[in-house]
Amino acid sequence: MEDVLAGVLATAVASGTIIALAALGEVLAERTGVLNLGLEGIMAMGAVSAIIAVNVFSTTAFGGLVTSAIVGLLMGAMFAVATVIFKANQVLCGLALTFFGTGLAGRLGAPYAGQPAQARFQRVPIPLLSDLPILGRGLFNHNVLVYFAFLLLPIIVTFLLYRTRHGLSVRAVGENPSAADASGIGVAGLRFLYTSVGAGLSAMAGAYLTLAFIPSWAEGVTGGRGWIAIALVIFAGWRPIPIVLGALLFGAVTSLGFVAQLRDWGIPAAFLSMMPYLSTLLLMLIPFMTKRRGERRLGTAPDALGLPYFREEG
Amino acid sequence: MKAEPSSPRTFPWRLQRQIGVTPWAGLLARGVAVLLALIISGVVIELGGLPAIDLAKRAIESTLGSAYGLQQAGLLATSLILTGLSVAVCMRMRIWNIGAEGQLFMGAWAATAIGIHIEGPVIPMFLAMFLAAAMAGALWILVPALVRAYWNVNEIITTLLLNFVAILFVNHFSMGPWRDRVVGVLTATYRIPYELPSLVGTLHIGILIAILIAIGLYFVFNNTRWGYEVTTIGRNRRAAEFTGMPVTRNILIVMLLSGAIAGLAGAIIVTGTAHRLSGFISNEYGYSGIIVAALANASPIATIIAGFLLAVLLNAGIVLSTQGLSVNAVIAINGLILLFAAIGEVAASYRLVRDVEEGPGESPIGGPQWGTPVESAAGAVDTGQGGEVET
């Protein structure tokens, strides 16, 4: 029983990491008012570039991670050029990026499908804490990316958004770009920066998939996790800490599915595999269900989310 | 206010953004987008060590050079036109149905359920299968439609998440309870004993159904009160509400109609080309439908043309998969097309105007397209219907 619990917890944390990384990246972009629906494609490209770096160019796992982060930054910059510089429709460009990324990843990765990753992220047990019963194996015996996604990154994002002047500017750009512009904040610059950084984090989530979680590459390896991350941002009300908790919750659902499959609880595998998608859908609806009439919810979308900013002229 | 003669600006022309895009500028922008995407893909393919020009030649020959190739492209176009229409119907109202893929699978599932379990005369059977497919497609979008209509929940993500559920659902049946144990295939159901009749060669009459639906939608959008309401709500929801149009009800109707069309596409695929339900019946038609609808600017008639265009591309990817292209490569190229089309849409809204003294006569004309944010659409209601949405 202890083993099962520890295993469920460990898998929950591990699969939640993918969502946490991507969703924390997305929240940075969305806080500046840019809705990046291309996460799925960026994550797929991150996953494939990491495996190519490691298996073809024999880099270390860290090298693979950096490669995928650079690929993600470039794709984010590509999206930002289209939506921030040219001010094209963000929904269309996001979908375009998803098609572009998943298609290209499928084509580039075809020769490496099924190959195990030659370099992987190793577990780094935290001294003392990892000796705890159940929790030790469940929470404190993971690779560095997991700790980064659940501890370091949420702290950085929270501090940046809520405790710095820069973060205030970021939020101002997302809520009211013309007021931000009038007060001298560079709207386009901030949007460009955080769209790219967010995309880089999503790509790292892809690298985590192929270099730690699975660890190999196959077509469709991302399995909609980019979209789940976007849904999680809505569920979490665009706040970093709820995002991390939501990612854990999502991980727990996924993990329970694995356990049910292994222990054969009599539910067909296909229906268990649906659970992450269906529970994400349900989670997404909760903030709307609990909304009372006339009451302003905590955590609403940035007012300018999805809208290109044109400076009023003459 | 007043331009001094000694003004530092010597060049009298400047770019000015207009609200809305004239049909010709929009068409030109999308044409350039497709060309640009193809050229860039060609350069990348060439850099990747494949002969791009040779591949392009073969792609054209294999599709347009023979009757068989044309028929194959026609089959792909059937699905792409239908999913394109499904997305376009929603797009008219600025709603995004990203779930056509899932609705298509559910339609195919429903048609198969009837096809392999019930025996009957051909025509009633086809009617039953098509009706069931349309209902299954509509049912699959029901929850996203309800929460969009009443709670304003983002329909992009809800419709998309259900795609994964639908494919898992279909896989469960095609690899489990309905698997053909006689032939011993692992991933497909029993053969459906009803086949859509052929039109020419391998091309079945599904293409006519798709074109008829497109024409029907054209008339509905241009000649009925309801079509006018949908277009108006799409242009300016708030103004439509003020004039008393039933916005919530129309969101529901439009989304269910969209799901039904995608479901029908699934029924046509399993009765026309695939004959057995499996997880492989769709070449991402539902997703490509988004690109078809975007290229067609949500116009039903233009959807036919855009559907054929993407069908030729997709066919090239399938035929040339041994030479290094693949369906995935085509999806990547489609992504580029969509990206450039979205940029082109904005570029087309700029006009070169002469810097003279500003007067009221210079105010931009034309209503907004689906690409412009709703907020900028104020005052567009009185421009009438069908004026600038291409048909």
Short mmCIF file of C-alpha atoms in Angstrom, two decimals, chain B residues 96-344:
data_model
loop_
_atom_site.label_atom_id
_atom_site.label_comp_id
_atom_site.label_asym_id
_atom_site.label_seq_id
_atom_site.Cartn_x
_atom_site.Cartn_y
_atom_site.Cartn_z
CA TRP B 96 -13.89 28.96 -33.05
CA ASN B 97 -14.74 25.32 -33.55
CA ILE B 98 -11.36 23.62 -33.17
CA GLY B 99 -13.15 20.34 -32.48
CA ALA B 100 -14.22 19.39 -36.00
CA GLU B 101 -11.73 16.53 -35.83
CA GLY B 102 -13.51 14.98 -32.85
CA GLN B 103 -16.97 15.65 -34.25
CA LEU B 104 -15.90 13.97 -37.48
CA PHE B 105 -14.76 10.90 -35.56
CA MET B 106 -18.00 10.76 -33.58
CA GLY B 107 -20.02 11.08 -36.79
CA ALA B 108 -18.04 8.24 -38.31
CA TRP B 109 -18.63 6.21 -35.15
CA ALA B 110 -22.39 6.74 -35.24
CA ALA B 111 -22.64 5.91 -38.94
CA THR B 112 -20.58 2.76 -38.38
CA ALA B 113 -22.70 1.75 -35.40
CA ILE B 114 -25.79 1.74 -37.62
CA GLY B 115 -24.02 0.41 -40.71
CA ILE B 116 -22.60 -2.73 -39.14
CA HIS B 117 -25.53 -3.54 -36.85
CA ILE B 118 -28.65 -2.89 -38.88
CA GLU B 119 -29.67 -4.30 -42.23
CA GLY B 120 -32.07 -2.54 -44.50
CA PRO B 121 -32.76 -1.06 -47.92
CA VAL B 122 -29.95 1.16 -49.16
CA ILE B 123 -31.56 4.58 -49.27
CA PRO B 124 -33.19 4.54 -45.80
CA MET B 125 -29.96 3.10 -44.44
CA PHE B 126 -27.94 5.97 -45.84
CA LEU B 127 -30.42 8.48 -44.49
CA ALA B 128 -30.25 6.84 -41.08
CA MET B 129 -26.44 6.75 -41.08
CA PHE B 130 -26.10 10.37 -42.17
CA LEU B 131 -28.71 11.56 -39.69
CA ALA B 132 -27.06 9.64 -36.86
CA ALA B 133 -23.66 11.06 -37.84
CA ALA B 134 -24.94 14.63 -37.91
CA MET B 135 -26.59 14.14 -34.53
CA ALA B 136 -23.46 12.58 -33.05
CA GLY B 137 -21.36 15.49 -34.31
CA ALA B 138 -23.82 17.99 -32.86
CA LEU B 139 -23.97 16.10 -29.57
CA TRP B 140 -20.17 16.17 -29.35
CA ILE B 141 -20.13 19.96 -29.44
CA LEU B 142 -23.20 20.34 -27.19
CA VAL B 143 -21.32 20.87 -23.92
CA PRO B 144 -18.84 23.40 -25.38
CA ALA B 145 -21.79 25.15 -27.04
CA LEU B 146 -23.85 25.34 -23.83
CA VAL B 147 -21.01 26.67 -21.70
CA ARG B 148 -20.03 29.14 -24.43
CA ALA B 149 -23.58 30.39 -24.84
CA TYR B 150 -24.48 30.70 -21.17
CA TRP B 151 -21.18 31.15 -19.31
CA ASN B 152 -18.96 32.52 -22.06
CA VAL B 153 -16.38 29.75 -21.53
CA ASN B 154 -13.60 29.79 -24.15
CA GLU B 155 -14.78 27.34 -26.81
CA ILE B 156 -11.35 26.92 -28.42
CA ILE B 157 -10.06 24.78 -25.60
CA THR B 158 -13.25 22.91 -24.73
CA THR B 159 -13.84 21.83 -28.34
CA LEU B 160 -10.19 20.91 -28.78
CA LEU B 161 -9.91 18.77 -25.63
CA LEU B 162 -12.85 16.68 -26.81
CA ASN B 163 -10.92 15.74 -29.98
CA PHE B 164 -8.59 13.58 -27.92
CA VAL B 165 -11.54 12.00 -26.14
CA ALA B 166 -13.29 11.21 -29.45
CA ILE B 167 -10.24 9.52 -30.96
CA LEU B 168 -9.74 7.40 -27.85
CA PHE B 169 -13.44 6.52 -27.95
CA VAL B 170 -13.26 5.42 -31.58
CA ASN B 171 -10.04 3.51 -30.97
CA HIS B 172 -11.71 1.66 -28.14
CA PHE B 173 -14.46 0.38 -30.46
CA SER B 174 -12.32 -0.24 -33.53
CA MET B 175 -9.73 -2.20 -31.58
CA GLY B 176 -12.18 -3.75 -29.13
CA PRO B 177 -15.87 -4.65 -29.37
CA TRP B 178 -16.30 -3.91 -33.09
CA ARG B 179 -12.96 -5.24 -34.31
CA ASP B 180 -13.21 -7.42 -37.39
CA ARG B 181 -12.32 -10.85 -36.03
CA VAL B 182 -13.06 -12.63 -39.33
CA VAL B 183 -10.39 -10.90 -41.39
CA GLY B 184 -8.22 -10.54 -38.32
CA VAL B 185 -7.34 -6.86 -38.67
CA LEU B 186 -6.15 -5.36 -35.41
CA THR B 187 -7.29 -1.79 -35.58
CA ALA B 188 -10.43 -1.59 -37.72
CA THR B 189 -14.09 -2.57 -37.46
CA TYR B 190 -16.13 -4.87 -39.68
CA ARG B 191 -16.65 -3.59 -43.18
CA ILE B 192 -19.75 -1.41 -43.54
CA PRO B 193 -21.84 -3.14 -46.22
CA TYR B 194 -23.19 0.13 -47.64
CA GLU B 195 -21.09 2.11 -50.09
CA LEU B 196 -21.63 5.58 -51.47
CA PRO B 197 -22.11 5.27 -55.26
CA SER B 198 -19.27 6.38 -57.50
CA LEU B 199 -19.39 9.60 -59.44
CA VAL B 200 -16.37 9.06 -61.70
CA GLY B 201 -13.81 6.34 -61.08
CA THR B 202 -12.81 6.28 -57.44
CA LEU B 203 -14.53 9.59 -56.69
CA HIS B 204 -17.87 9.02 -54.94
CA ILE B 205 -20.86 11.33 -54.78
CA GLY B 206 -19.75 12.71 -51.40
CA ILE B 207 -18.16 15.62 -53.24
CA LEU B 208 -21.59 16.60 -54.57
CA ILE B 209 -23.01 16.48 -51.04
CA ALA B 210 -20.22 18.76 -49.85
CA ILE B 211 -20.73 21.25 -52.67
CA LEU B 212 -24.52 21.21 -52.21
CA ILE B 213 -24.15 21.96 -48.51
CA ALA B 214 -21.80 24.83 -49.37
CA ILE B 215 -24.33 26.27 -51.82
CA GLY B 216 -27.13 25.77 -49.31
CA LEU B 217 -25.17 27.65 -46.64
CA TYR B 218 -24.46 30.43 -49.12
CA PHE B 219 -28.19 30.93 -49.64
CA VAL B 220 -28.94 30.68 -45.94
CA PHE B 221 -26.33 33.28 -45.06
CA ASN B 222 -27.29 35.66 -47.85
CA ASN B 223 -31.05 35.26 -48.15
CA THR B 224 -32.52 34.44 -44.77
CA ARG B 225 -33.26 36.42 -41.68
CA TRP B 226 -31.33 33.89 -39.59
CA GLY B 227 -28.26 34.11 -41.81
CA TYR B 228 -28.37 37.87 -41.49
CA GLU B 229 -28.59 37.60 -37.72
CA VAL B 230 -25.57 35.32 -37.55
CA THR B 231 -23.46 37.59 -39.74
CA THR B 232 -24.53 40.64 -37.77
CA ILE B 233 -23.81 39.06 -34.39
CA GLY B 234 -20.41 38.11 -35.74
CA ARG B 235 -19.69 41.70 -36.71
CA ASN B 236 -20.91 43.36 -33.57
CA ARG B 237 -22.41 41.30 -30.83
CA ARG B 238 -23.38 44.20 -28.61
CA ALA B 239 -25.19 46.04 -31.38
CA ALA B 240 -27.00 42.83 -32.33
CA GLU B 241 -28.13 42.42 -28.73
CA PHE B 242 -29.47 45.96 -28.69
CA THR B 243 -31.57 45.31 -31.77
CA GLY B 244 -33.07 42.32 -29.99
CA MET B 245 -31.40 39.49 -31.87
CA PRO B 246 -31.31 36.23 -29.86
CA VAL B 247 -27.54 35.98 -29.43
CA THR B 248 -27.43 33.08 -26.96
CA ARG B 249 -29.81 30.97 -28.99
CA ASN B 250 -27.90 31.66 -32.19
CA ILE B 251 -24.58 30.70 -30.60
CA LEU B 252 -26.15 27.35 -29.72
CA ILE B 253 -27.67 26.84 -33.17
CA VAL B 254 -24.51 27.78 -35.03
CA MET B 255 -22.28 25.55 -32.94
CA LEU B 256 -24.63 22.56 -33.20
CA LEU B 257 -24.89 23.07 -36.96
CA SER B 258 -21.11 23.21 -37.15
CA GLY B 259 -20.82 19.94 -35.24
CA ALA B 260 -23.45 18.30 -37.43
CA ILE B 261 -21.58 19.20 -40.63
CA ALA B 262 -18.32 17.79 -39.24
CA GLY B 263 -20.17 14.65 -38.15
CA LEU B 264 -21.55 14.24 -41.64
CA ALA B 265 -18.00 14.41 -42.99
CA GLY B 266 -17.19 11.41 -40.81
CA ALA B 267 -20.15 9.43 -42.19
CA ILE B 268 -19.11 10.21 -45.77
CA ILE B 269 -15.56 9.05 -45.06
CA VAL B 270 -16.57 5.69 -43.59
CA THR B 271 -19.23 4.97 -46.19
CA GLY B 272 -17.28 6.37 -49.12
CA THR B 273 -13.57 5.74 -48.74
CA ALA B 274 -12.52 4.03 -45.52
CA HIS B 275 -15.39 1.48 -45.29
CA ARG B 276 -14.15 0.47 -41.85
CA LEU B 277 -13.99 2.65 -38.76
CA SER B 278 -10.52 3.07 -37.29
CA GLY B 279 -8.38 5.71 -35.63
CA PHE B 280 -6.75 6.40 -39.00
CA ILE B 281 -9.73 7.58 -41.07
CA SER B 282 -8.86 11.26 -40.79
CA ASN B 283 -5.74 12.93 -42.16
CA GLU B 284 -6.25 15.68 -39.58
CA TYR B 285 -9.16 16.92 -41.70
CA GLY B 286 -10.74 18.66 -38.74
CA TYR B 287 -7.64 20.75 -38.09
CA SER B 288 -7.05 21.47 -41.78
CA GLY B 289 -10.66 22.64 -41.94
CA ILE B 290 -9.60 25.63 -39.83
CA ILE B 291 -7.10 26.61 -42.51
CA VAL B 292 -9.67 26.04 -45.27
CA ALA B 293 -12.17 28.29 -43.50
CA ALA B 294 -9.56 30.96 -42.79
CA LEU B 295 -8.37 31.01 -46.40
CA ALA B 296 -12.00 31.20 -47.53
CA ASN B 297 -12.66 34.04 -45.08
CA ALA B 298 -15.64 32.03 -43.80
CA SER B 299 -17.43 32.24 -47.14
CA PRO B 300 -19.16 28.95 -48.10
CA ILE B 301 -18.44 29.19 -51.83
CA ALA B 302 -14.77 30.12 -51.33
CA THR B 303 -14.52 27.14 -48.97
CA ILE B 304 -14.96 24.84 -51.97
CA ILE B 305 -11.95 26.39 -53.70
CA ALA B 306 -9.80 26.50 -50.55
CA GLY B 307 -10.76 22.87 -49.84
CA PHE B 308 -9.52 21.80 -53.27
CA LEU B 309 -6.30 23.77 -52.82
CA LEU B 310 -5.44 22.05 -49.54
CA ALA B 311 -6.55 18.70 -50.98
CA VAL B 312 -3.97 19.00 -53.77
CA LEU B 313 -1.29 19.79 -51.17
CA LEU B 314 -2.33 16.91 -48.93
CA ASN B 315 -2.44 14.51 -51.86
CA ALA B 316 1.12 15.52 -52.74
CA GLY B 317 2.16 14.71 -49.19
CA ILE B 318 0.54 11.28 -49.34
CA VAL B 319 1.78 10.35 -52.84
CA LEU B 320 5.32 11.61 -52.26
CA SER B 321 5.78 10.09 -48.81
CA THR B 322 8.34 7.65 -50.24
CA GLN B 323 10.34 10.58 -51.64
CA GLY B 324 10.66 12.30 -48.29
CA LEU B 325 7.47 14.32 -48.03
CA SER B 326 4.76 13.18 -45.63
CA VAL B 327 1.40 14.15 -44.22
CA ASN B 328 3.32 15.73 -41.35
CA ALA B 329 5.34 17.85 -43.76
CA VAL B 330 2.12 19.04 -45.35
CA ILE B 331 0.68 19.90 -41.92
CA ALA B 332 3.78 21.99 -41.21
CA ILE B 333 3.37 23.75 -44.58
CA ASN B 334 -0.31 24.33 -43.78
CA GLY B 335 0.77 25.95 -40.52
CA LEU B 336 2.98 28.36 -42.45
CA ILE B 337 0.13 29.13 -44.86
CA LEU B 338 -2.15 29.96 -41.96
CA LEU B 339 0.50 32.13 -40.30
CA PHE B 340 1.10 34.13 -43.47
CA ALA B 341 -2.62 34.37 -44.17
CA ALA B 342 -3.18 35.86 -40.71
CA ILE B 343 -0.40 38.39 -41.29
CA GLY B 344 -1.73 39.09 -44.80
#
